[in-house]
Amino acid sequence: MIITFNVPCVVRSRIGRGKGLKSVVATTRIDFDVPEVGEGNATMSYAAELGRRSEGYSQYFGYRGQFYAAVPVYDGDASRDGWPEDPWRPSSALYDRLWLSLLADLLENRTAKGENPNLHAILGALAGEYEEDRLAAFEALEMEAAEMKSVPETEEDFEDGRRRASRVLGDLIIYRRQLHIRTGQPCYAVHVKGTKARIAVETTDVHMRLRAASFENPIHYPLQRSNDRIDGLKHYFAIEEREAMLAFVEAWGATVVGTAPRAGRQRWADHDETMDGLELDRIARVALHEIALAFASSTVYALPSVLLREKRAFFDAFYDLKEFLDERHDPEETCEELATKFMALHELAARERSAAHVLISRPLKEFLDRATSRFRDRRISPIDFLPNAGSLPQPL
């Protein structure tokens, strides 16, 4: 079904009376054919409570090895009126992906045509600390786009922008007359702060974004250390690991705020629910990034000179893990090797203190201690003799 979308892009154009070309963030329309999936071709894989039980359930469908979640847009309305969202005020997962994809393209190509000034503007719009700051950044971009004057190069860039946006729009399908967007595997997300734990149903999207992003990506790997950011990190459990998840919370002396939402995997779903390797991959990337920031390194790709003054064992463990993560192995097939490399760095960093740096801050230590408690003293790969839910964490 053909649906019209208004998507963000970066184009060369003229602004006001200026004769030179300027790089401007703009939007362009694209007609995209969203595939319709027949009734018998998708499988309802999960159902999860939407906050309170009275609010109903969110359903996740499996289609061609991927999961999809509904978005509140129906095929008839969308085919007639186009996608209803204002790209300058993104509010859906689709437009989050469109803007993040645009930022990733700018990061990838910034050395080819010089540093792109729109990088910082888009970064501020996407990662501003406060909602009003993000809205103001988007409004500033929108105002400049309204002043642009098209030239032949503008049309070339519009076409390139539509081509790039098509990769993201390919995450959409129509099923049962409603649009659905591709998502990660549904799972429980546990946020422990102090003695309180909040549990929600989320997906493994955060894992896949960290795996796909370069360590240079300032959205997924911020350039400054922040204990608040670390305090906001969560722990993820497969839906069928509900009891292990609750035991994990209890083992750390925390109590669940409210009630843990109910979610269930449908009995006819035939996918492998294992996600321990993926979760360990996320934890290792977080740890590597935060330890790099302890050395005031703007990116782990730039060799922190101060690291060369550390003990050789720590230097080797840091770059051994970095190189392994750069290769992006299948997380479930190589999780045992990853665990060995990550645990080696974690143990060294936890007991070492640089002359000028605390390698693992208190919030990061608490997060990593909790995270690794799930994986110590047992294999992580899904071998037959392990229980499906994994072993329970040891109480303190």
Coordinates of C-alpha atoms in Angstrom, one line a residue, residues 16-159:
G16 CA 18.1 34.4 2.2
R17 CA 20.2 36.5 -0.2
G18 CA 23.3 34.5 0.2
K19 CA 24.8 33.2 -3.1
G20 CA 26.8 30.4 -1.6
L21 CA 25.4 26.9 -0.9
K22 CA 24.7 26.0 2.7
S23 CA 24.0 22.6 4.2
V24 CA 20.5 22.7 5.7
V25 CA 18.3 20.2 7.6
A26 CA 15.0 19.9 5.7
T27 CA 12.2 17.5 5.0
T28 CA 11.0 15.9 1.8
R29 CA 8.0 13.8 0.8
I30 CA 8.3 10.2 -0.2
D31 CA 5.7 7.7 -1.4
F32 CA 6.6 4.4 0.0
D33 CA 5.0 1.0 -0.6
V34 CA 4.4 -0.5 2.8
P35 CA 3.8 -4.3 2.4
E36 CA 0.6 -5.8 3.5
V37 CA 0.9 -9.1 5.4
G38 CA -1.8 -11.7 5.1
E39 CA -3.7 -13.0 8.2
G40 CA -2.0 -16.4 8.3
N41 CA 1.6 -15.1 7.6
A42 CA 2.3 -13.5 11.0
T43 CA 2.2 -15.1 14.4
M44 CA 1.2 -13.5 17.6
S45 CA 4.2 -14.1 19.8
Y46 CA 3.7 -12.0 23.0
A47 CA 1.1 -10.1 24.9
A48 CA 2.1 -7.6 27.5
E49 CA 0.1 -5.4 29.9
L50 CA 0.1 -1.7 29.1
G51 CA 0.9 -0.3 32.6
R52 CA -2.2 -1.0 34.5
R53 CA -4.3 -4.1 33.6
S54 CA -7.3 -1.9 32.9
E55 CA -5.4 -0.3 30.0
G56 CA -5.3 -3.6 28.1
Y57 CA -2.4 -5.4 26.3
S58 CA 0.2 -4.7 23.7
Q59 CA 0.7 -7.5 21.2
Y60 CA 3.9 -8.4 19.4
F61 CA 3.8 -10.4 16.2
G62 CA 6.4 -12.5 14.6
Y63 CA 7.0 -12.2 10.8
R64 CA 9.9 -13.6 8.8
G65 CA 12.1 -13.9 11.9
Q66 CA 11.4 -10.4 13.2
F67 CA 9.1 -9.0 15.8
Y68 CA 6.6 -6.2 15.1
A69 CA 4.5 -4.0 17.4
A70 CA 1.5 -1.9 16.4
V71 CA 1.5 1.8 16.0
P72 CA -1.7 3.8 16.2
V73 CA -2.1 4.4 12.5
Y74 CA -4.5 2.5 10.3
D75 CA -4.0 1.6 6.6
G76 CA -7.1 3.5 5.3
D77 CA -6.3 6.8 7.0
A78 CA -2.6 6.5 6.1
S79 CA -3.2 5.7 2.4
R80 CA -5.6 8.7 2.1
D81 CA -3.9 11.3 4.3
G82 CA -0.3 10.1 4.6
W83 CA 1.6 9.5 7.8
P84 CA 0.1 12.0 10.3
E85 CA 3.3 12.8 12.3
D86 CA 5.1 16.2 12.1
P87 CA 8.8 15.4 11.5
W88 CA 9.8 18.5 13.5
R89 CA 8.0 17.1 16.5
P90 CA 8.9 13.4 16.5
S91 CA 6.8 11.3 18.8
S92 CA 6.9 7.8 17.4
A93 CA 9.5 5.0 17.2
L94 CA 9.5 5.5 13.4
Y95 CA 10.6 9.1 13.5
D96 CA 13.1 8.5 16.2
R97 CA 14.7 6.0 13.8
L98 CA 14.6 8.4 10.9
W99 CA 16.4 11.2 12.8
L100 CA 18.9 8.7 14.3
S101 CA 19.6 7.3 10.9
L102 CA 20.2 10.8 9.5
L103 CA 22.6 11.6 12.4
A104 CA 24.4 8.3 11.7
D105 CA 24.8 9.2 8.1
L106 CA 26.2 12.6 9.0
L107 CA 28.7 11.1 11.4
E108 CA 29.8 8.6 8.8
N109 CA 30.3 11.2 6.0
R110 CA 31.5 14.2 7.9
T111 CA 35.1 13.8 6.9
A112 CA 34.2 13.4 3.2
K113 CA 32.9 17.0 2.8
G114 CA 34.2 18.7 5.9
E115 CA 32.6 18.9 9.3
N116 CA 28.9 19.3 8.9
P117 CA 27.5 22.0 11.1
N118 CA 24.1 20.2 11.3
L119 CA 25.7 17.5 13.4
H120 CA 25.6 19.6 16.6
A121 CA 22.1 21.0 15.8
I122 CA 20.6 17.5 15.3
L123 CA 22.5 16.2 18.3
G124 CA 21.0 18.9 20.5
A125 CA 17.5 18.2 19.2
L126 CA 17.8 14.4 19.9
A127 CA 19.9 14.4 23.0
G128 CA 19.1 17.6 24.9
E129 CA 18.8 17.1 28.6
Y130 CA 15.4 18.8 28.8
E131 CA 12.3 18.5 26.7
E132 CA 12.1 22.3 26.1
D133 CA 15.7 22.3 24.9
R134 CA 15.0 19.6 22.4
L135 CA 11.8 21.3 21.2
A136 CA 13.7 24.6 20.8
A137 CA 16.4 22.9 18.8
F138 CA 13.9 21.3 16.4
E139 CA 12.1 24.7 16.0
A140 CA 15.4 26.4 15.1
L141 CA 16.0 23.8 12.4
E142 CA 12.5 24.1 11.1
M143 CA 12.8 27.9 10.8
E144 CA 16.0 27.7 8.8
A145 CA 14.4 25.1 6.5
A146 CA 11.6 27.5 5.8
E147 CA 14.1 30.1 4.5
M148 CA 15.9 27.8 2.1
K149 CA 15.8 28.3 -1.7
S150 CA 16.2 25.2 -3.9
V151 CA 18.9 24.8 -6.4
P152 CA 19.8 21.8 -8.6
E153 CA 22.0 20.4 -5.9
T154 CA 19.0 20.6 -3.5
E155 CA 17.0 18.2 -5.7
E156 CA 19.9 15.8 -5.9
D157 CA 20.1 15.7 -2.1
F158 CA 16.4 15.3 -1.7
E159 CA 16.6 12.2 -3.9

